[in-house]
Amino acid sequence: MPDAKPQTFGDLEPSRWPGERLGLPESGPGSVARVGRRIGGLLIDWASAMLLALLFTPYESVAYTWVTPIVFGVLQVIFIPTLGGSIGHRAVGLRVVPLTGGWIGVWRPVVRTALLVFVVPALVWDSDQRGFHDKIAGSVLVRS
């Protein structure tokens, strides 16, 4: 049965570039965001959240450690549907898009952000370089 199609993920041929199985280009606009830009955008987002959290709580307080992730989450949920990505994403030339096309909506950013705040899902990637939070939300981070 050499001509049989793969039935499970383990049987699939390795993709030649991240996003190939999703129908995305290898490079340029619309291609899957690479690690460097992702990290840069994430650092910008967390730094923004930390600075804004200082408006509500003093740095030395225990509350600051709780306010910062809340501010991070709010910024993500507001800016992903309105700007197509967070401030950090947009600053490094990325955007979040749904796999189905069209508008990202509200539920995807909420689910994606809730998982992202717990950090671990972002560390688990598939061969298309999509984090667990993007897989669950049905989204992908691409170059703009």
Coordinates of C-alpha atoms in Angstrom, one line a residue:
M1 CA 0.0 0.0 0.0
P2 CA 2.7 2.6 -0.8
D3 CA 0.1 5.0 -2.4
A4 CA -2.1 5.1 0.7
K5 CA -2.6 8.5 2.2
P6 CA -1.4 9.1 5.8
Q7 CA -4.1 8.4 8.3
T8 CA -2.5 9.9 11.5
F9 CA -0.3 12.8 12.3
G10 CA 2.6 10.5 12.9
D11 CA 2.4 9.2 9.3
L12 CA 2.6 12.7 7.7
E13 CA 5.6 13.7 5.8
P14 CA 7.6 16.5 7.4
S15 CA 6.7 19.8 6.0
R16 CA 9.4 21.7 4.0
W17 CA 8.7 25.0 5.8
P18 CA 6.5 26.1 8.7
G19 CA 3.0 26.7 7.5
E20 CA 3.2 24.6 4.4
R21 CA 0.4 22.3 5.6
L22 CA -1.7 25.4 6.4
G23 CA -1.3 26.7 2.8
L24 CA 0.9 29.6 3.9
P25 CA 3.9 30.9 1.9
E26 CA 7.5 30.0 2.9
S27 CA 8.5 33.6 3.4
G28 CA 7.3 37.1 3.2
P29 CA 3.9 38.5 4.1
G30 CA 1.5 35.8 5.3
S31 CA 4.2 33.4 6.2
V32 CA 4.4 31.9 9.7
A33 CA 6.1 34.2 12.2
R34 CA 9.6 33.0 13.2
V35 CA 10.9 32.8 16.7
G36 CA 12.9 36.0 16.8
R37 CA 10.0 38.2 16.0
R38 CA 7.7 36.3 18.3
I39 CA 10.0 36.8 21.3
G40 CA 10.5 40.5 20.4
G41 CA 6.8 41.0 20.3
L42 CA 6.2 39.2 23.5
L43 CA 8.9 41.2 25.3
I44 CA 7.3 44.4 24.1
D45 CA 3.9 43.2 25.3
W46 CA 5.1 42.2 28.7
A47 CA 7.1 45.4 29.1
S48 CA 4.0 47.4 28.2
A49 CA 1.9 45.5 30.7
M50 CA 4.5 46.0 33.4
L51 CA 4.6 49.7 32.9
L52 CA 0.8 50.1 32.8
A53 CA 0.5 47.9 35.9
L54 CA 2.7 50.5 37.7
L55 CA -0.2 52.9 37.3
F56 CA -2.4 50.7 39.5
T57 CA 0.0 49.2 42.0
P58 CA 3.5 49.9 43.4
Y59 CA 6.3 47.7 42.1
E60 CA 7.1 46.3 45.6
S61 CA 3.5 45.2 46.3
V62 CA 2.3 41.6 46.0
A63 CA -0.6 43.0 43.9
Y64 CA 1.8 44.0 41.2
T65 CA 2.5 40.4 40.4
W66 CA -1.2 39.8 39.8
V67 CA -2.0 43.0 38.1
T68 CA 0.7 42.7 35.4
P69 CA -0.8 39.5 33.8
I70 CA -4.3 40.9 34.0
V71 CA -3.1 44.1 32.2
F72 CA -1.3 41.8 29.6
G73 CA -4.4 39.9 29.0
V74 CA -6.6 42.9 28.6
L75 CA -4.2 44.5 26.1
Q76 CA -4.2 41.3 24.1
V77 CA -8.0 40.9 24.1
I78 CA -8.5 44.5 23.1
F79 CA -5.8 44.9 20.4
I80 CA -5.9 41.5 18.6
P81 CA -9.4 42.0 17.3
T82 CA -9.0 45.7 16.7
L83 CA -5.5 46.0 15.3
G84 CA -5.0 42.4 14.1
G85 CA -2.4 41.8 16.8
S86 CA -1.0 43.1 20.1
I87 CA 1.1 46.2 20.3
G88 CA 4.2 44.0 20.4
H89 CA 3.0 41.9 17.4
R90 CA 2.4 45.0 15.3
A91 CA 5.7 46.6 16.4
V92 CA 7.7 43.7 15.0
G93 CA 5.5 43.2 11.9
L94 CA 3.2 40.4 12.9
R95 CA -0.5 39.8 13.0
V96 CA -2.8 37.1 14.4
V97 CA -5.2 35.6 11.8
P98 CA -7.8 32.8 12.0
L99 CA -7.1 29.7 10.0
T100 CA -10.5 30.0 8.4
G101 CA -9.8 33.6 7.2
G102 CA -11.8 36.7 7.9
W103 CA -12.0 38.6 11.1
I104 CA -10.3 37.0 14.2
G105 CA -13.4 37.8 16.3
V106 CA -13.5 38.1 20.1
W107 CA -13.5 34.5 21.3
R108 CA -10.2 33.5 19.7
P109 CA -8.2 36.3 21.4
V110 CA -9.9 35.5 24.7
V111 CA -9.0 31.8 24.5
R112 CA -5.6 32.4 23.1
T113 CA -4.7 35.0 25.8
A114 CA -6.1 32.9 28.6
L115 CA -3.8 30.0 27.6
L116 CA -0.9 32.3 26.8
V117 CA -0.9 33.9 30.3
F118 CA -0.1 30.4 31.7
V119 CA 3.0 30.4 29.4
V120 CA 3.4 26.6 29.0
P121 CA 1.1 26.4 25.9
A122 CA 3.4 28.9 24.1
L123 CA 6.4 26.6 24.8
V124 CA 4.6 23.6 23.1
W125 CA 4.8 24.0 19.3
D126 CA 3.9 21.9 16.3
S127 CA 5.8 21.5 13.0
D128 CA 4.1 24.7 11.7
Q129 CA 5.5 26.6 14.7
R130 CA 2.1 27.2 16.1
G131 CA 1.9 27.2 19.9
F132 CA -0.8 25.2 21.7
H133 CA -2.7 28.5 22.4
D134 CA -2.9 29.2 18.7
K135 CA -3.9 25.6 17.9
I136 CA -6.8 25.7 20.4
A137 CA -7.9 29.1 19.2
G138 CA -7.7 28.2 15.5
S139 CA -5.3 31.0 14.8
V140 CA -1.8 31.5 13.5
L141 CA 0.7 34.3 13.9
V142 CA 2.0 35.5 10.5
R143 CA 4.2 38.2 9.1
S144 CA 2.3 41.3 7.9

